[in-house]
CSV table of C-alpha atoms and ligand atoms in Angstrom, one decimal:
chain,number,residue,atom,x,y,z
A,48,MET,CA,-2.1,7.1,-32.2
A,49,VAL,CA,-1.5,7.4,-28.4
A,50,ASN,CA,2.0,7.1,-26.9
A,51,ILE,CA,2.1,6.6,-23.1
A,52,VAL,CA,4.9,6.8,-20.7
A,53,LEU,CA,4.1,4.5,-17.7
A,54,PHE,CA,6.2,5.7,-14.8
A,55,GLY,CA,6.7,4.8,-11.2
A,56,PRO,CA,9.3,3.4,-8.7
A,57,PRO,CA,10.5,-0.3,-8.8
A,58,GLY,CA,7.6,-2.5,-8.0
A,59,ALA,CA,5.0,0.2,-8.5
A,60,GLY,CA,3.0,-2.1,-11.0
A,61,LYS,CA,4.1,-0.9,-14.3
A,62,GLY,CA,4.6,-4.4,-15.7
A,63,THR,CA,1.3,-5.5,-14.2
A,64,GLN,CA,-0.7,-2.5,-15.5
A,65,SER,CA,1.0,-2.6,-18.8
A,66,GLU,CA,-0.7,-6.0,-19.6
A,67,GLY,CA,-4.2,-4.6,-19.4
A,68,ILE,CA,-3.4,-1.5,-21.2
A,69,ILE,CA,-1.8,-3.4,-24.2
A,70,LYS,CA,-4.9,-5.6,-24.5
A,71,LYS,CA,-7.5,-2.8,-24.2
A,72,TYR,CA,-5.8,-0.3,-26.5
A,73,GLN,CA,-3.7,-2.6,-28.7
A,74,LEU,CA,-0.5,-0.7,-28.1
A,75,SER,CA,2.9,-1.9,-28.8
A,76,HIS,CA,4.8,-2.6,-25.5
A,77,ILE,CA,8.3,-1.4,-24.9
A,78,SER,CA,9.6,-2.5,-21.4
A,79,THR,CA,13.3,-1.8,-21.2
A,80,GLY,CA,13.5,-4.2,-18.2
A,81,ASP,CA,11.9,-6.9,-20.2
A,82,LEU,CA,14.1,-6.3,-23.3
A,83,PHE,CA,17.3,-6.5,-21.1
A,84,ARG,CA,16.1,-9.7,-19.4
A,85,LYS,CA,15.5,-11.2,-22.9
A,86,HIS,CA,19.0,-10.4,-23.9
A,87,LEU,CA,20.2,-11.8,-20.7
A,88,LYS,CA,18.5,-15.0,-21.3
A,89,GLU,CA,19.8,-15.3,-24.8
A,90,GLY,CA,23.3,-14.6,-23.5
A,91,THR,CA,24.0,-11.6,-26.0
A,92,ALA,CA,26.7,-9.1,-25.4
A,93,LEU,CA,24.1,-6.5,-24.6
A,94,GLY,CA,22.5,-8.8,-21.9
A,95,LYS,CA,25.9,-9.5,-20.4
A,96,LEU,CA,26.6,-5.7,-20.2
A,97,ALA,CA,23.2,-5.0,-18.8
A,98,GLN,CA,23.4,-7.7,-16.1
A,99,GLN,CA,26.1,-6.2,-14.0
A,100,TYR,CA,24.0,-3.0,-13.5
A,101,MET,CA,20.6,-4.8,-13.1
A,102,ASP,CA,21.8,-7.4,-10.5
A,103,ALA,CA,23.1,-4.5,-8.4
A,104,GLY,CA,20.0,-2.4,-8.8
A,105,ASN,CA,21.7,0.3,-10.8
A,106,LEU,CA,20.6,1.9,-14.1
A,107,VAL,CA,22.1,0.6,-17.3
A,108,PRO,CA,24.0,3.5,-19.1
A,109,ASP,CA,21.8,5.9,-21.0
A,110,GLN,CA,23.2,5.4,-24.5
A,111,VAL,CA,22.9,1.6,-24.2
A,112,VAL,CA,19.3,2.0,-23.4
A,113,ILE,CA,18.5,4.6,-25.9
A,114,ASP,CA,20.2,2.6,-28.8
A,115,MET,CA,18.1,-0.4,-27.8
A,116,VAL,CA,14.7,1.5,-27.9
A,117,ASP,CA,15.7,3.2,-31.0
A,118,ASP,CA,16.3,-0.2,-32.8
A,119,LYS,CA,13.1,-1.6,-31.5
A,120,ILE,CA,11.0,1.3,-32.7
A,121,LYS,CA,12.7,1.2,-36.2
A,122,SER,CA,11.8,-2.3,-36.5
A,123,ASP,CA,8.2,-1.9,-35.8
A,124,GLY,CA,5.6,-1.7,-38.6
A,125,LYS,CA,2.2,0.2,-38.5
A,126,ILE,CA,0.9,0.3,-34.9
A,127,ASN,CA,-1.7,2.1,-32.8
A,128,GLY,CA,0.8,3.5,-30.4
A,129,TYR,CA,3.2,2.6,-27.8
A,130,ILE,CA,3.3,2.1,-24.0
A,131,PHE,CA,6.8,2.8,-22.7
A,132,ASP,CA,7.2,0.7,-19.5
A,133,GLY,CA,10.1,1.6,-17.3
A,134,PHE,CA,11.5,4.0,-19.8
A,135,PRO,CA,12.6,6.8,-19.7
A,136,ARG,CA,14.3,6.6,-16.4
A,137,THR,CA,16.6,9.7,-16.7
A,138,VAL,CA,16.1,13.1,-18.2
A,139,ALA,CA,18.7,12.2,-20.9
A,140,GLN,CA,16.3,9.2,-21.9
A,141,ALA,CA,13.3,11.4,-21.9
A,142,GLU,CA,15.0,14.0,-24.2
A,143,ALA,CA,16.1,11.2,-26.5
A,144,LEU,CA,12.6,9.7,-26.6
A,145,ASP,CA,11.1,13.1,-27.5
A,146,LYS,CA,13.5,13.5,-30.3
A,147,LEU,CA,12.7,10.1,-31.6
A,148,MET,CA,9.0,10.3,-31.3
A,149,ASN,CA,8.8,14.0,-32.6
A,150,GLY,CA,11.0,12.9,-35.5
A,151,LYS,CA,8.2,10.5,-36.4
A,152,SER,CA,5.5,13.2,-35.9
A,153,THR,CA,4.0,11.0,-33.1
A,154,PRO,CA,4.9,12.8,-29.9
A,155,ILE,CA,4.3,11.4,-26.4
A,156,SER,CA,0.6,11.9,-25.4
A,157,CYS,CA,0.9,11.6,-21.6
A,158,MET,CA,3.0,10.2,-18.7
A,159,ILE,CA,0.9,8.1,-16.1
A,160,ALA,CA,2.9,7.9,-12.8
A,161,LEU,CA,2.0,5.2,-10.3
A,162,GLU,CA,2.3,6.4,-6.7
A,163,VAL,CA,3.2,3.8,-4.1
A,164,SER,CA,4.8,4.1,-0.7
A,165,LYS,CA,8.4,2.7,0.0
A,166,ALA,CA,7.2,0.2,2.4
A,167,GLU,CA,4.8,-1.3,0.1
A,168,LEU,CA,7.4,-1.4,-2.7
A,169,VAL,CA,9.8,-3.3,-0.6
A,170,LYS,CA,7.1,-5.8,0.5
A,171,ARG,CA,6.0,-6.4,-3.1
A,172,LEU,CA,9.5,-6.9,-4.6
A,173,LEU,CA,10.7,-9.2,-1.6
A,174,ASN,CA,7.4,-11.3,-2.3
A,175,ARG,CA,8.1,-11.3,-6.0
A,176,GLY,CA,11.7,-12.4,-5.3
A,177,LYS,CA,10.5,-15.7,-3.8
A,178,THR,CA,9.4,-16.8,-7.1
A,179,SER,CA,10.8,-14.5,-10.0
A,180,GLY,CA,14.4,-15.8,-9.8
A,181,ARG,CA,15.4,-12.1,-10.2
A,182,VAL,CA,18.6,-11.3,-8.3
A,183,ASP,CA,17.5,-7.7,-7.9
A,184,ASP,CA,14.3,-8.8,-6.1
A,185,GLN,CA,16.0,-11.0,-3.5
A,186,ASP,CA,18.1,-8.8,-1.4
A,187,GLU,CA,16.6,-5.9,0.7
A,188,SER,CA,19.7,-3.7,0.3
A,189,LYS,CA,19.5,-4.1,-3.5
A,190,ILE,CA,15.9,-3.1,-3.4
A,191,GLN,CA,16.8,-0.1,-1.3
A,192,ASN,CA,19.4,0.8,-3.8
A,193,ARG,CA,16.9,0.7,-6.6
A,194,ILE,CA,14.6,3.0,-4.7
A,195,THR,CA,17.5,5.4,-3.9
A,196,VAL,CA,18.5,5.4,-7.6
A,197,TYR,CA,14.9,6.2,-8.6
A,198,GLU,CA,14.7,9.0,-6.1
A,199,ASN,CA,18.1,10.5,-7.4
A,200,GLU,CA,17.9,9.9,-11.0
A,201,THR,CA,14.3,9.1,-12.2
A,202,ILE,CA,12.0,11.5,-10.2
A,203,PRO,CA,13.4,14.3,-12.4
A,204,VAL,CA,11.8,12.7,-15.4
A,205,ALA,CA,8.4,13.4,-13.7
A,206,ASN,CA,9.2,17.1,-13.6
A,207,TYR,CA,10.2,16.9,-17.2
A,208,TYR,CA,6.8,15.8,-18.2
A,209,LYS,CA,5.0,18.1,-15.6
A,210,ASN,CA,6.8,21.0,-17.4
A,211,GLN,CA,5.2,19.7,-20.6
A,212,GLY,CA,1.7,19.4,-19.0
A,213,LYS,CA,1.7,15.7,-19.7
A,214,PHE,CA,2.0,14.4,-16.0
A,215,ASN,CA,-0.9,12.4,-14.5
A,216,GLY,CA,-0.4,10.9,-10.9
A,217,ILE,CA,-2.4,7.8,-10.2
A,218,GLN,CA,-2.7,6.0,-6.7
A,219,GLY,CA,-0.9,2.7,-7.2
A,220,ILE,CA,-2.0,1.0,-4.0
A,221,GLY,CA,-5.2,-1.0,-4.0
A,222,GLU,CA,-6.9,-3.6,-6.3
A,223,VAL,CA,-5.1,-4.0,-9.6
A,224,ASP,CA,-8.5,-3.6,-11.5
A,225,SER,CA,-9.5,-0.3,-9.7
A,226,ILE,CA,-6.0,1.1,-10.5
A,227,PHE,CA,-6.5,0.0,-14.1
A,228,LYS,CA,-9.9,1.8,-14.3
A,229,ASN,CA,-8.2,5.1,-13.2
A,230,ILE,CA,-5.4,4.6,-15.7
A,231,CYS,CA,-8.0,4.1,-18.5
A,232,LYS,CA,-9.8,7.4,-17.6
A,233,VAL,CA,-6.5,9.3,-18.3
A,234,ILE,CA,-5.9,7.4,-21.6
A,235,ASP,CA,-9.6,7.8,-22.7
A,236,ALA,CA,-9.3,11.5,-22.2
A,237,ARG,CA,-6.4,11.6,-24.7
A,238,LEU,CA,-7.9,9.5,-27.5
B,738,B4P,P1,12.1,-3.1,-14.6
B,738,B4P,O1,12.0,-4.5,-15.2
B,738,B4P,O2,11.5,-2.0,-15.4
B,738,B4P,O3,11.2,-3.5,-13.3
B,738,B4P,P2,10.6,-3.1,-12.0
B,738,B4P,O4,10.9,-1.5,-11.7
B,738,B4P,O5,11.1,-3.9,-11.0
B,738,B4P,O6,9.0,-3.2,-11.8
B,738,B4P,P3,7.5,-2.8,-12.1
B,738,B4P,O7,7.1,-1.5,-11.7
B,738,B4P,O8,7.3,-3.2,-13.6
B,738,B4P,O9,6.8,-3.8,-11.2
B,738,B4P,P4,5.7,-5.0,-11.4
B,738,B4P,O10,4.5,-4.6,-12.2
B,738,B4P,O11,6.3,-6.2,-11.9
B,738,B4P,O12,13.5,-2.7,-14.2
B,738,B4P,C1,14.5,-3.7,-13.7
B,738,B4P,C2,16.0,-3.2,-13.9
B,738,B4P,O13,16.3,-3.0,-15.3
B,738,B4P,C3,16.2,-1.7,-13.4
B,738,B4P,O14,16.5,-1.8,-11.9
B,738,B4P,C4,17.5,-1.3,-14.2
B,738,B4P,O15,18.7,-2.0,-13.8
B,738,B4P,C5,17.1,-1.9,-15.6
B,738,B4P,N1,16.4,-0.9,-16.5
B,738,B4P,C6,15.2,-1.1,-16.9
B,738,B4P,N2,14.9,-0.1,-17.7
B,738,B4P,C7,15.9,0.8,-17.7
B,738,B4P,C8,16.1,2.1,-18.2
B,738,B4P,N3,15.2,2.8,-19.0
B,738,B4P,N4,17.4,2.7,-18.0
B,738,B4P,C9,18.3,2.2,-17.2
B,738,B4P,N5,18.1,0.9,-16.6
B,738,B4P,C10,16.9,0.3,-16.9
B,738,B4P,O16,5.2,-5.2,-9.9
B,738,B4P,C11,6.1,-5.7,-8.9
B,738,B4P,C12,5.3,-6.6,-7.9
B,738,B4P,O17,4.2,-6.1,-7.4
B,738,B4P,C13,4.8,-7.9,-8.8
B,738,B4P,O18,5.0,-9.1,-7.9
B,738,B4P,C14,3.2,-7.6,-8.7
B,738,B4P,O19,2.5,-8.8,-8.8
B,738,B4P,C15,3.0,-6.8,-7.6
B,738,B4P,N6,1.9,-5.8,-7.7
B,738,B4P,C16,1.6,-5.1,-8.9
B,738,B4P,N7,0.5,-4.3,-8.7
B,738,B4P,C17,0.1,-4.6,-7.4
B,738,B4P,C18,-1.1,-4.2,-6.6
B,738,B4P,N8,-1.9,-3.2,-7.0
B,738,B4P,N9,-1.2,-4.6,-5.3
B,738,B4P,C19,-0.4,-5.5,-4.8
B,738,B4P,N10,0.7,-6.1,-5.6
B,738,B4P,C20,0.9,-5.5,-6.8
């Protein structure tokens, strides 16, 4: 069992790289962003609550995110492991995840952090905004806010995993396939 936290700023390529990782290692994918967008599409109360935060580029409150992940994990059967994509985004979420996974005797194996410059992030997200229909990708000031929120609230999560000796930084600029190969090297070393 291998449990991976895929980390990085908005637009770093977490969703993009998750696709290849899930296929290769047959892992269960938990993307909190995707889960919220599914709730939004289905018009659930959780979706409506999350929308106001997401559209502005702010984080959804911790307890809401933690409860949603908790529910998802409890409903899973036997699996090879998890890839957590876009979660945890705060130290409180990281602590809750540790509690959850340690309680199942399947701790987090490693964090893989995609490193991408701000200019490249803004370029990618504005470009995705042309076709994604995502409100948070269409306005540069919202994108800047997401990056600021990342710097203030999410970067401390990297230090949390550094202190546990689980942090692995990967250059996130370049061909998707070559970034994927570097990610696989980190995962293979943990299998
Ligand atoms: P997320 O859905 O997690 O999304 P993201 O940060 O926008 O993007 P990601 O890094 O996955 O980028 P992608 O691969 O798509 O979050 C959205 C919102 O949900 C948050 O702002 C927040 O409000 C809420 N939320 C989610 N989780 C939460 C949590 N735990 N706590 C609180 N709130 C939470 O890549 C982006 C673009 O780059 C794509 O167009 C892609 O094609 C392109 N790209 C990828 N790799 C590339 C490469 N190597 N070269 C060139 N382009 C590349």
